[in-house]
Short mmCIF file of C-alpha atoms in Angstrom, two decimals:
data_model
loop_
_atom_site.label_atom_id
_atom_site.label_comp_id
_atom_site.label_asym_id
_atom_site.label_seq_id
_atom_site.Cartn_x
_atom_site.Cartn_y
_atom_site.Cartn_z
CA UNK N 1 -53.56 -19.52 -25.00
CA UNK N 2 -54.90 -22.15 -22.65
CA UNK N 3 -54.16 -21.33 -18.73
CA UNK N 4 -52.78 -23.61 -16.41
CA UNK N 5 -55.26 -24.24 -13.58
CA UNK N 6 -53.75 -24.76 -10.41
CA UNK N 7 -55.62 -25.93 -6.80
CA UNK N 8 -54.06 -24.66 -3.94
CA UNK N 9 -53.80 -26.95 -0.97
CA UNK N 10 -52.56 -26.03 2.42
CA UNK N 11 -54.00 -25.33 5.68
CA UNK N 12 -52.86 -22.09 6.46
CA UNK N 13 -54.90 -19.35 5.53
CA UNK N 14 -52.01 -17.12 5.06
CA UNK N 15 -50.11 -19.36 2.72
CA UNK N 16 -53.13 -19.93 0.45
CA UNK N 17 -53.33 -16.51 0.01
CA UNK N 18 -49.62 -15.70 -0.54
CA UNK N 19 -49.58 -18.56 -3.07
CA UNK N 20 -53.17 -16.91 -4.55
CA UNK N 21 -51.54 -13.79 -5.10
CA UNK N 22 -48.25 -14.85 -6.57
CA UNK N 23 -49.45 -17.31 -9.39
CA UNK N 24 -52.28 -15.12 -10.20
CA UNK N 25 -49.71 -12.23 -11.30
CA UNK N 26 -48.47 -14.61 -13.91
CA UNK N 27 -50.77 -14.29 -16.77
CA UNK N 28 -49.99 -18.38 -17.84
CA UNK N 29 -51.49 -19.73 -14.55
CA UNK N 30 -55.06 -19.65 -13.37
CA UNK N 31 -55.90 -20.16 -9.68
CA UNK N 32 -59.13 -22.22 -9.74
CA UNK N 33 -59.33 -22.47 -5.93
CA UNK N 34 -57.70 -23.49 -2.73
CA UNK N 35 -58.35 -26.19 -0.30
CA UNK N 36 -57.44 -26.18 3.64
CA UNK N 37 -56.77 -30.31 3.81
CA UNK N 38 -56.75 -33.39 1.85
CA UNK N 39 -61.07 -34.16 2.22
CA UNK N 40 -61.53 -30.72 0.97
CA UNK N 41 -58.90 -31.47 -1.98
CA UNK N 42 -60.68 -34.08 -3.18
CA UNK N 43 -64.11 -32.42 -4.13
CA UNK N 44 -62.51 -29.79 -5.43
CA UNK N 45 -60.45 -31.70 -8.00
CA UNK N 46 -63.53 -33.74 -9.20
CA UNK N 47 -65.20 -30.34 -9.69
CA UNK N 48 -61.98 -27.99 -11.00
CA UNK N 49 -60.49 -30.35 -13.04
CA UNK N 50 -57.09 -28.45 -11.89
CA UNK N 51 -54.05 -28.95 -14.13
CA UNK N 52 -51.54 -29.48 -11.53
CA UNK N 53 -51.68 -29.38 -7.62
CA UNK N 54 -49.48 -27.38 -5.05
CA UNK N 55 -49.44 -29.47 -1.75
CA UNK N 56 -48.75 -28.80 1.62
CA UNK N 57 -46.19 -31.39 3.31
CA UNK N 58 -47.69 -31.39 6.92
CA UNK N 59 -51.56 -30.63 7.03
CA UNK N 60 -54.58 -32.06 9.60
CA UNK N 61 -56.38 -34.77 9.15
CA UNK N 62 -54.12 -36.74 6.41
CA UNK N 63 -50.86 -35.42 5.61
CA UNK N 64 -49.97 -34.41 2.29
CA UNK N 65 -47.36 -37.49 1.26
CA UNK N 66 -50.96 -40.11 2.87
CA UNK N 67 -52.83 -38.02 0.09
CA UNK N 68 -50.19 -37.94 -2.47
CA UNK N 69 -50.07 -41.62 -2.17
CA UNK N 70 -54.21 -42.59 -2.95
CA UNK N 71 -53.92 -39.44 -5.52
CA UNK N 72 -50.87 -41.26 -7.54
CA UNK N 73 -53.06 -44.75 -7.39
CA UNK N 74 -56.29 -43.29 -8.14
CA UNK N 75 -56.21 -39.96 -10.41
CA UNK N 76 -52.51 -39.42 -11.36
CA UNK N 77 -51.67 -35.72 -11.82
CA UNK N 78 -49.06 -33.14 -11.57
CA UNK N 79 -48.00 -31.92 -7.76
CA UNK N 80 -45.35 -29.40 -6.53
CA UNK N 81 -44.93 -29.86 -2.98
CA UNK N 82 -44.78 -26.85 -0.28
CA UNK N 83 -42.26 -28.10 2.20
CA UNK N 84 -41.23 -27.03 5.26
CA UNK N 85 -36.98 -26.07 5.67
CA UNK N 86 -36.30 -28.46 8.13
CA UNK N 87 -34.82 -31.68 8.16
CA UNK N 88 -37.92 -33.85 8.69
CA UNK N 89 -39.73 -31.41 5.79
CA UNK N 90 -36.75 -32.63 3.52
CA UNK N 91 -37.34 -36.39 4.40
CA UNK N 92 -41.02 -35.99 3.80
CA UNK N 93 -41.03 -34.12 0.87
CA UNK N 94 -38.29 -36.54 -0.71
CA UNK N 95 -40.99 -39.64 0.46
CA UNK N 96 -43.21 -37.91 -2.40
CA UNK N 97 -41.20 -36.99 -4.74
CA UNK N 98 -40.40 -40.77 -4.65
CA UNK N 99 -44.66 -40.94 -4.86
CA UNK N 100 -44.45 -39.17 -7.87
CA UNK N 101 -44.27 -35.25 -6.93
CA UNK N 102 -42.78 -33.64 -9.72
CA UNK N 103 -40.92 -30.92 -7.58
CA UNK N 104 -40.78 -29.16 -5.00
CA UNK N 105 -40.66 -24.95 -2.97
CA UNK N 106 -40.45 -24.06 0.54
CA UNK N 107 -43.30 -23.00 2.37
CA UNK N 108 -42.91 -18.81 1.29
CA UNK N 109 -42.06 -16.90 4.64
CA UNK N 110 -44.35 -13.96 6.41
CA UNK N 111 -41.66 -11.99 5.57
CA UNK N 112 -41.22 -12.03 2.29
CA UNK N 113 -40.51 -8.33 1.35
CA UNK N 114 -36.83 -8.89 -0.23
CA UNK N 115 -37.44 -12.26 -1.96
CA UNK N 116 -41.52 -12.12 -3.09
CA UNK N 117 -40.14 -11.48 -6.98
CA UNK N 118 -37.83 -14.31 -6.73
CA UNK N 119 -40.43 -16.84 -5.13
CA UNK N 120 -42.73 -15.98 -7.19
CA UNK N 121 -40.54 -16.27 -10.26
CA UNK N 122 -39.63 -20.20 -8.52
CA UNK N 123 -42.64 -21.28 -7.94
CA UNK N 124 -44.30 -20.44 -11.12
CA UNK N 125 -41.77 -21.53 -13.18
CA UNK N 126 -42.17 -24.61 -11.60
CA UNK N 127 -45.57 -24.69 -12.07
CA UNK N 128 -45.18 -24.21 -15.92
CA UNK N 129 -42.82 -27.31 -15.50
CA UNK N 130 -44.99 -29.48 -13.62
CA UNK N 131 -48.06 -28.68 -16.64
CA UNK N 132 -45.96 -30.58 -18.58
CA UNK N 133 -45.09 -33.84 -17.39
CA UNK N 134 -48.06 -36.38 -18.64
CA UNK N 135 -49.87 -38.97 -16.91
CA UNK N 136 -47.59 -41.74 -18.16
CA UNK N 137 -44.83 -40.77 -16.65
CA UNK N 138 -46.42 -40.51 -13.40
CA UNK N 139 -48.17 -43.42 -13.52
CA UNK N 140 -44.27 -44.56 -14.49
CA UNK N 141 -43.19 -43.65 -11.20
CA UNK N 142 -45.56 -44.84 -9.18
CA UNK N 143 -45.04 -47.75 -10.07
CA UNK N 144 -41.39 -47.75 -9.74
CA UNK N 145 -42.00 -46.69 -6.04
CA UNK N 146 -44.46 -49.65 -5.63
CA UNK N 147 -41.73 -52.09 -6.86
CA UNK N 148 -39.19 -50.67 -4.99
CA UNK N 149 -40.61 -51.13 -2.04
CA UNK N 150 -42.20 -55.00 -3.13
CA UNK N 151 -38.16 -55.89 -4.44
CA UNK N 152 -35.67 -53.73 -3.94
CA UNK N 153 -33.23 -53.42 -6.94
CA UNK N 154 -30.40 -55.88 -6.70
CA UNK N 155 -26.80 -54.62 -7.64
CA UNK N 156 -23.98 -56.08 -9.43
CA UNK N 157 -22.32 -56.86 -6.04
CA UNK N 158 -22.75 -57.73 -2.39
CA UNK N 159 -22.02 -54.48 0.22
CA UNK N 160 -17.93 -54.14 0.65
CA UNK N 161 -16.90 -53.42 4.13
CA UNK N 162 -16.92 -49.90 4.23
CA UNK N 163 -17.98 -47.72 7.10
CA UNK N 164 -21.43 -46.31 6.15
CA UNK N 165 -21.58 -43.02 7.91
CA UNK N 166 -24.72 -41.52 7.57
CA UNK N 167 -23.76 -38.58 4.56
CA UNK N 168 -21.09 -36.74 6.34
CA UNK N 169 -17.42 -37.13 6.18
CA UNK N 170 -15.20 -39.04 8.59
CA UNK N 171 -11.94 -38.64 9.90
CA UNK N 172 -11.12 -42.25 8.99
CA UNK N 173 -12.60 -42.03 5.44
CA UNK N 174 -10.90 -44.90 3.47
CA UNK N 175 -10.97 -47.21 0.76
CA UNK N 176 -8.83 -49.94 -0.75
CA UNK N 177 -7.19 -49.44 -3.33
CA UNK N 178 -9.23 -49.89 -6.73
CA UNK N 179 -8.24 -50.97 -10.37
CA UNK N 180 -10.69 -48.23 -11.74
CA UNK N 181 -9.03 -45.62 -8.61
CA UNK N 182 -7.97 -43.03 -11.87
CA UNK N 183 -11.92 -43.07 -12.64
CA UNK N 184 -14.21 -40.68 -11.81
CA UNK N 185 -17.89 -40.43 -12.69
CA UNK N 186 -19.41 -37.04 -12.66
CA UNK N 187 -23.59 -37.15 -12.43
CA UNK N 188 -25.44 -33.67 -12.53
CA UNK N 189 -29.65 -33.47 -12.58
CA UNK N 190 -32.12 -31.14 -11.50
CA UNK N 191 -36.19 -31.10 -11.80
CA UNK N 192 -37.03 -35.08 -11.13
CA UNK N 193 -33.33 -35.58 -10.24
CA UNK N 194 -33.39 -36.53 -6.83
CA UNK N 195 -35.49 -40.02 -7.63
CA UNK N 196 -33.24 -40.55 -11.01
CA UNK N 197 -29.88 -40.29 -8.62
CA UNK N 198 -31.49 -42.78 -6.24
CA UNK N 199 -32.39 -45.29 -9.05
CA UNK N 200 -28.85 -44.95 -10.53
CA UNK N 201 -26.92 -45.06 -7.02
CA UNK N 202 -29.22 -48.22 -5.94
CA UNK N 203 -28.17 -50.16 -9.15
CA UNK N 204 -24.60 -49.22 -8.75
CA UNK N 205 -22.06 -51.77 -6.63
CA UNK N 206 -19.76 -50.92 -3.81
CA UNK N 207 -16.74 -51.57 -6.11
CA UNK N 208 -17.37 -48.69 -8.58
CA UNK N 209 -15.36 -45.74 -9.10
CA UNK N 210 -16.00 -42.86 -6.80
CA UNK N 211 -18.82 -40.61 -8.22
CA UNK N 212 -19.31 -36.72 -7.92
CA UNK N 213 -23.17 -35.00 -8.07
CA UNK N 214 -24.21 -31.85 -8.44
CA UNK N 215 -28.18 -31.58 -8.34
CA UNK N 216 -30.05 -28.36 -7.94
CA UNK N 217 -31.74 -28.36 -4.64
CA UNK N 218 -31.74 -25.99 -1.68
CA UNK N 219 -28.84 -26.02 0.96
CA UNK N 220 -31.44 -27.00 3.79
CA UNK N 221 -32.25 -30.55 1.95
CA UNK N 222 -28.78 -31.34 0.94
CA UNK N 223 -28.00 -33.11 4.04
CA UNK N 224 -31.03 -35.14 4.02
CA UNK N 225 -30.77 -35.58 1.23
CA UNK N 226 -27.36 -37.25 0.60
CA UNK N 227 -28.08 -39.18 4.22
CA UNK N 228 -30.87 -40.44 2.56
CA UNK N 229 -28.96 -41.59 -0.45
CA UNK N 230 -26.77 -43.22 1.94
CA UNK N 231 -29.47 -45.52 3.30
CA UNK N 232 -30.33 -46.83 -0.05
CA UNK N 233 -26.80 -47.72 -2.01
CA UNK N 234 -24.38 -50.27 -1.68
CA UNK N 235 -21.50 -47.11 -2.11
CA UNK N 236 -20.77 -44.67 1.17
CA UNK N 237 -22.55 -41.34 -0.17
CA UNK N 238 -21.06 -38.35 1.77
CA UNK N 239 -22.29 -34.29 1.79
CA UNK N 240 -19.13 -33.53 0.02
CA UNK N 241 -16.96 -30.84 1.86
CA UNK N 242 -13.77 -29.06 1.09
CA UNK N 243 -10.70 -30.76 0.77
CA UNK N 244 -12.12 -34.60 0.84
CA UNK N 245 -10.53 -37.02 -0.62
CA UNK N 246 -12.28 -38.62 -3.53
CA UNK N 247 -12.01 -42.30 -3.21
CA UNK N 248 -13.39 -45.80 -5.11
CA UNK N 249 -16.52 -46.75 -3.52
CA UNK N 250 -18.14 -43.67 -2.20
CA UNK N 251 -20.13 -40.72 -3.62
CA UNK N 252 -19.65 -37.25 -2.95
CA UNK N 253 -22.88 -35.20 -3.24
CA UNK N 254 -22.79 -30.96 -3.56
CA UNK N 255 -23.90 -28.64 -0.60
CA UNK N 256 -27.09 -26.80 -1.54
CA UNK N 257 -25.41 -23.58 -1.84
CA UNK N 258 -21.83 -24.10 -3.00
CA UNK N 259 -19.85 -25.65 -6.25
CA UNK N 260 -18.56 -28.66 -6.08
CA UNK N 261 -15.37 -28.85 -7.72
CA UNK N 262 -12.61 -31.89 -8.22
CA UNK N 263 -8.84 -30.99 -8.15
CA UNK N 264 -5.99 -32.89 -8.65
CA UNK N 265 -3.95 -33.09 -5.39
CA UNK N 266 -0.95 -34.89 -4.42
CA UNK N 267 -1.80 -37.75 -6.51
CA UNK N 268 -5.23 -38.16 -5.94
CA UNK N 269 -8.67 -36.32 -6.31
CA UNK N 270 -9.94 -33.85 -3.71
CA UNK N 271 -13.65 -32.06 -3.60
CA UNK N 272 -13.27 -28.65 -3.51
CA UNK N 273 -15.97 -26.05 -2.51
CA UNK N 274 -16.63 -22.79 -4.29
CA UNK N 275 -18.78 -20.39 -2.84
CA UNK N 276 -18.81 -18.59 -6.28
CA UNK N 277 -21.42 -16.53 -7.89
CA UNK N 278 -24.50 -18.88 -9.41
CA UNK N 279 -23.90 -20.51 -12.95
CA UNK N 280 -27.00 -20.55 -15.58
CA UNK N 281 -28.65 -18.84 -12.16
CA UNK N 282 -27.83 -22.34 -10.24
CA UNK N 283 -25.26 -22.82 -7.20
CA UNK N 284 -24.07 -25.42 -7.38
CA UNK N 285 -24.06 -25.54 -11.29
CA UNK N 286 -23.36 -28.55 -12.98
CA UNK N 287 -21.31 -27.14 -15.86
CA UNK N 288 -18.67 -25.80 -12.65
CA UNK N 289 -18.37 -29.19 -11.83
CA UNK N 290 -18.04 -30.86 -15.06
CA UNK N 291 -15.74 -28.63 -16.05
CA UNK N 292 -13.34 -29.02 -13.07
CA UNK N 293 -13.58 -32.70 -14.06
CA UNK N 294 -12.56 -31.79 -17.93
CA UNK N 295 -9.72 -30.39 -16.58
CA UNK N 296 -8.79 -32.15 -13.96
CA UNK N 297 -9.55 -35.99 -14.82
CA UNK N 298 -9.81 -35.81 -19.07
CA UNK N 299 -10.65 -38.82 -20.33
CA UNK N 300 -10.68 -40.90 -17.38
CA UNK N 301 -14.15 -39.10 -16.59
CA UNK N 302 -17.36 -40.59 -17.23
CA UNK N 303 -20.09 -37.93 -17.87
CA UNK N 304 -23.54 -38.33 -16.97
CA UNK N 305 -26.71 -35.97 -17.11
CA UNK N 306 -30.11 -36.72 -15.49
CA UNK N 307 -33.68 -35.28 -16.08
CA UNK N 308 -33.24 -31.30 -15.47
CA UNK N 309 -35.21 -28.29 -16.63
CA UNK N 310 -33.39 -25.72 -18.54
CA UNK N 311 -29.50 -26.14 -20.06
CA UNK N 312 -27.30 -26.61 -17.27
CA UNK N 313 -24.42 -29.19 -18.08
CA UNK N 314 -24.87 -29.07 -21.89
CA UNK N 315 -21.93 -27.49 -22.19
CA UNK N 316 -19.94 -28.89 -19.69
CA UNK N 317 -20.86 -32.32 -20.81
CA UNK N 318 -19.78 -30.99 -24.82
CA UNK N 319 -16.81 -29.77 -23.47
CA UNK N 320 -15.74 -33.49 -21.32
CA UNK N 321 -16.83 -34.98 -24.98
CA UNK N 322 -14.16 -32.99 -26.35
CA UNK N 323 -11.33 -34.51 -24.18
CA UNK N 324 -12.64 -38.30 -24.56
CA UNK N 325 -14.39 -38.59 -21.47
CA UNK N 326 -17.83 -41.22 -22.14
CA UNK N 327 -20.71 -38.68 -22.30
CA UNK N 328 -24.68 -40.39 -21.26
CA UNK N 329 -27.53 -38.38 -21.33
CA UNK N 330 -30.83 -39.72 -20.07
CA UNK N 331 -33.22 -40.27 -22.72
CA UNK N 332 -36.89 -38.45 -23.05
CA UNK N 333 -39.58 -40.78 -22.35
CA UNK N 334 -37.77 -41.98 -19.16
CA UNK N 335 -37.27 -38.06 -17.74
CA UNK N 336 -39.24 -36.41 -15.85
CA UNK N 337 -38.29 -32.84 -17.73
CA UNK N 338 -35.68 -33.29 -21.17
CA UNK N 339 -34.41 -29.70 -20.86
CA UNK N 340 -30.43 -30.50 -19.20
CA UNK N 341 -29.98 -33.97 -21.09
CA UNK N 342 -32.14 -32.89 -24.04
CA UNK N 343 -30.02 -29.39 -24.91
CA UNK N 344 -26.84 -31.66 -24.79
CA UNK N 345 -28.27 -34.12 -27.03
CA UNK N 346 -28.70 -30.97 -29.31
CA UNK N 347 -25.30 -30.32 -28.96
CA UNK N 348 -24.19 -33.76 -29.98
CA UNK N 349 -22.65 -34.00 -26.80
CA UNK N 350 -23.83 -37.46 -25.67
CA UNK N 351 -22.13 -40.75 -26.58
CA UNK N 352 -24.90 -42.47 -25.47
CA UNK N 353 -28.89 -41.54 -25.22
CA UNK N 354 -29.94 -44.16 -22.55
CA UNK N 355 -33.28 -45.11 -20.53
CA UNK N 356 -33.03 -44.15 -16.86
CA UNK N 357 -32.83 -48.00 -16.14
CA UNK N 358 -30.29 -48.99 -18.46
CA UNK N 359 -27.67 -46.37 -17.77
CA UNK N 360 -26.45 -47.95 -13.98
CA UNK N 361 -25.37 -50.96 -16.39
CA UNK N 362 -24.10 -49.08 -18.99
CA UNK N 363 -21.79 -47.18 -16.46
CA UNK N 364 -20.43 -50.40 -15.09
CA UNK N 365 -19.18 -51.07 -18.80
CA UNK N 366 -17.52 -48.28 -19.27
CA UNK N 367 -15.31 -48.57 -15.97
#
């Protein structure tokens, strides 16, 4: 069988070598060299012909999202970005995966002694995963981030006057009242989800019912993460936290390393936090939260699962079909990996099979 051939570029000698050492164990993956900054990249991938790229976030000379950038517009190709766990690393390393990155690790500590097997394990999986997304699609998202930035999607509906506070929870939190208030959508993704979640939530007006999202990501970028989805829809997206009020109008996105539940509570919705074991190895798990929402909302729940590697939500999604909740699974050609919405389709457990683009609008018609 065919190895994957992977360039290594960072400018740390250290990590080079840690990364060397832990995709080389996996007998799928071949190193076929390393590179210590973007100049140095560049021959090398003109001579390697590497299969996908791991790329440091903050290197000399041109930083890795600069690089990203003429690498998307010139020679598309598969990159999983080393990032940094800090709040600027998140912001940066969510700038390329609007570029095209197809995921994402953190930069592996010195210290690695109790975690090696589990990094290791990550980041080559993710390597697998990144092997198989083809040009198109990255040439697809490119040029999504091009016109985003040339025109800006338009919504449905000019911004509502709510207080946009930048992804965490106010005292004052509140909304008027709204005829869909006994809706609730519930959105779960993972590999590729972050830009899917930003292309829904940009399409979607202030008016619509209050949404709930679970996507796999660590518990350092969650904040940034939901701050940044903040900046960019016409709803008020929060970093959900226990015991907030779900209301019309905002969006309520799951800590890095807890469950995000909804409960019914003196006649409304709450979020509620579990700090639970992980689900199909994931906390937060998407199947937790749908299933709260099965239980919890029934039929009044809209279902929706993004691009996602692995089976995470099938289930949950099957099981919200079962009470008469609207089920949507994002189609194949539009995600970045069909594994989530793909094993529900298998499972019959989508209503609808929709394009990335066309399921904002198809949401709105179901409210």
């Amino acid at each position: 069988m065919k190895k994957i051939r992977v360039l290594i570029v960072d400018d740390s000698v250290l990590v080079r070598q840690m990364l060397e050492e832990m995709l080389s164990a996996d007998p799928e993956i071949e190193v076929v060299g390393s590179a210590f900054d973007p100049f140095d990249a560049r021959e090398k991938i003109k001579a390697l012909h590497p299969d996908v790229l791991t790329l440091d976030v903050e290197m000399p000379k041109m930083d890795g999202v600069t690089f990203l950038k003429n690498l998307m517009r010139l020679h598309p190709m598969p990159v999983v970005m080393v990032s940094t766990l800090t709040e600027k690393g998140a912001d940066v390393t969510f700038e390329a995966m609007d570029l095209g990155a197809v995921d994402f690790v953190t930069k592996p500590k010195i210290n690695l002694v109790n975690t090696f097997e589990a990094y290791t394990q990550e980041i080559c999986s993710k390597i697998k995963v990144a092997a198989l997304v083809k040009k198109p699609m990255l040439e697809r998202q490119y040029s999504r981030y091009i016109a985003n930035l040339n025109a800006p999607p338009k919504v449905a509906k000019a911004r509502s006057p709510l207080s946009k506070s930048a992804g965490t929870a106010s005292a004052g939190q509140s909304s008027s009242p709204s005829k869909h208030s006994n809706k609730i959508i519930a959105l779960g993704a993972s590999t590729g989800g972050t830009e899917a979640i930003k292309e829904v939530l940009m399409r979607l007006p202030a008016s619509t019912p209050p949404i709930v999202i679970t996507q796999h990501i660590p518990a350092t970028f969650s904040l940034p993460f939901a701050k940044r989805m903040n900046t960019v829809s016409e709803m008020t997206v929060y970093h959900a936290k226990d015991g907030q009020p779900i209301l019309s109008g905002h969006v309520y996105i799951a800590p890095g390393d807890k469950h995000l539940m909804v409960v019914k509570e003196g006649g409304g919705y709450v979020c509620r936090l579990n700090d639970g074991p992980p689900v199909n190895r994931h906390k937060p798990a998407v199947d937790v939260m749908f299933r709260s929402v099965t239980q919890n909302v029934g039929s009044n729940a809209i279902c929706v699962l993004l691009t996602g590697m692995g089976a995470d939500g099938a289930a949950g999604m099957k099981e919200m079909q079962g009470v008469k909740a609207a089920t949507i699974a994002q189609d194949e050609n539009s995600s970045v990996v069909w594994g989530m919405p793909g094993e529900a389709v298998k499972l019959g457990a989508a209503d609808y099979v929709l394009s990335l683009d066309k399921i904002p609008k198809k949401i709105l018609e179901l409210v």
